[in-house]
Amino acid sequence: MSLYTDQKYVGLLSPRLDLFKQVRQNLWNSRCPICGDSSKNKSKKRLYIYEKKQSLFVKCHNCGYGSNLGNFIKELDPHLHGQYVVERYGEGTKHMVFGKKEKIPEFNFEKPKFKPQPTKINLPSIDELDGEHFARKYFESRKIPESFKDKVYFAEDFREWAQEISKIDYSNLGKDEPRMVIPFFDMEGKLIAAQGRALGKSELRYITVKVEESYRKIYGLDRWNPEDTTYITEGPIDSMFLPNCLAVAGGDLQTIKMDKEQTVLIFDNEPRNEHTVKKLMKAIDDGWSVVIWGKERKFKDINDLIMSGLLTDEILFIINKRTMRGLEADWAAREWRNVQY
Ligand SMILES: [Zn+2]
């Protein structure tokens, strides 16, 4: 019966434990109220409550605090501790228990071993949302392919989710707001970054976060075949419309080590955007094949072309026709820059 009482008091204590969560049967995890856990990373939680010989014990992997459940309760809530003692040991043994020194058994819960394993995204995917949900409506309004409905997600509070998945401190990441979430995986399916698209009015339409500082913001690696012609766009959504297409979110398309002979860089059609023009000219200088958009139609990016009613095949036809490198690209780019819309 003592284990049952312990379990009950873990429940009673849980409102006092930040980010409290049951990991599995008789194992709980939260932030450590003794040391405060990491002040830099608010999502760090290294306090465990675990079972040994029909009793529960507490251990913090940050400060090293270890105790039986009773003394831990006393530390946090002396009043609750009084009730606990009565309930667990009975009125008569109350005083005896206070003086009793219990030996704390070793905590040897094994951390999960790291092997390449696809990361499961702990958010509802677009296809799991209600038909009328605003994120689903937004997804559909952009005509994103059906096949991505289970690869794009929704976060009620993007900042909170970013802090959950990342080792980087994102506590200053704008206000808490809902966003459509596009996860970036590596070739093994491990989460490396994610982009959140604002769904309401926001100054920051796109926010891209990384899981670790050293990771790159490259989208689509989990579906990438390096043997085939690779297209690279600037935005993840644009890349969803093209075969074997990667996206480099908000960054330099040239940060990826790739075979220039087999790669086509697709910049947005923004001849008035100095930044885009500069990146394009540099890519040509560096010997990349690039797409220089024609002036027949006005559009901003691949998604725009889809919205205007073009099919993927038609877009690929244009892309292949307008793919150039070297001098030819240089001439065409200079002409493109002077387009007046
Ligand atoms: Zn601690």
JSON list of C-alpha atoms and ligand atoms in Angstrom, two decimals, residues 31-38 46-47 59-65, ligand 1:
[
{"chain": "A", "resi": 31, "resn": "ARG", "atom": "CA", "xyz": [12.37, 20.76, -13.41]},
{"chain": "A", "resi": 32, "resn": "CYS", "atom": "CA", "xyz": [14.24, 20.60, -10.12]},
{"chain": "A", "resi": 33, "resn": "PRO", "atom": "CA", "xyz": [12.76, 22.91, -7.44]},
{"chain": "A", "resi": 34, "resn": "ILE", "atom": "CA", "xyz": [15.85, 22.42, -5.27]},
{"chain": "A", "resi": 35, "resn": "CYS", "atom": "CA", "xyz": [18.44, 23.91, -7.65]},
{"chain": "A", "resi": 36, "resn": "GLY", "atom": "CA", "xyz": [16.04, 25.55, -10.09]},
{"chain": "A", "resi": 37, "resn": "ASP", "atom": "CA", "xyz": [17.55, 23.48, -12.89]},
{"chain": "A", "resi": 38, "resn": "SER", "atom": "CA", "xyz": [19.03, 25.49, -15.77]},
{"chain": "A", "resi": 46, "resn": "ARG", "atom": "CA", "xyz": [16.53, 16.87, -14.70]},
{"chain": "A", "resi": 47, "resn": "LEU", "atom": "CA", "xyz": [14.61, 15.86, -11.61]},
{"chain": "A", "resi": 59, "resn": "LYS", "atom": "CA", "xyz": [17.00, 12.38, -7.80]},
{"chain": "A", "resi": 60, "resn": "CYS", "atom": "CA", "xyz": [18.22, 15.50, -9.60]},
{"chain": "A", "resi": 61, "resn": "HIS", "atom": "CA", "xyz": [20.81, 15.00, -12.31]},
{"chain": "A", "resi": 62, "resn": "ASN", "atom": "CA", "xyz": [21.78, 18.65, -12.16]},
{"chain": "A", "resi": 63, "resn": "CYS", "atom": "CA", "xyz": [22.47, 19.37, -8.48]},
{"chain": "A", "resi": 64, "resn": "GLY", "atom": "CA", "xyz": [22.76, 15.79, -7.31]},
{"chain": "A", "resi": 65, "resn": "TYR", "atom": "CA", "xyz": [19.94, 16.13, -4.78]},
{"chain": "B", "resi": 1, "resn": "ZN", "atom": "ZN", "xyz": [18.50, 20.01, -8.81]}
]
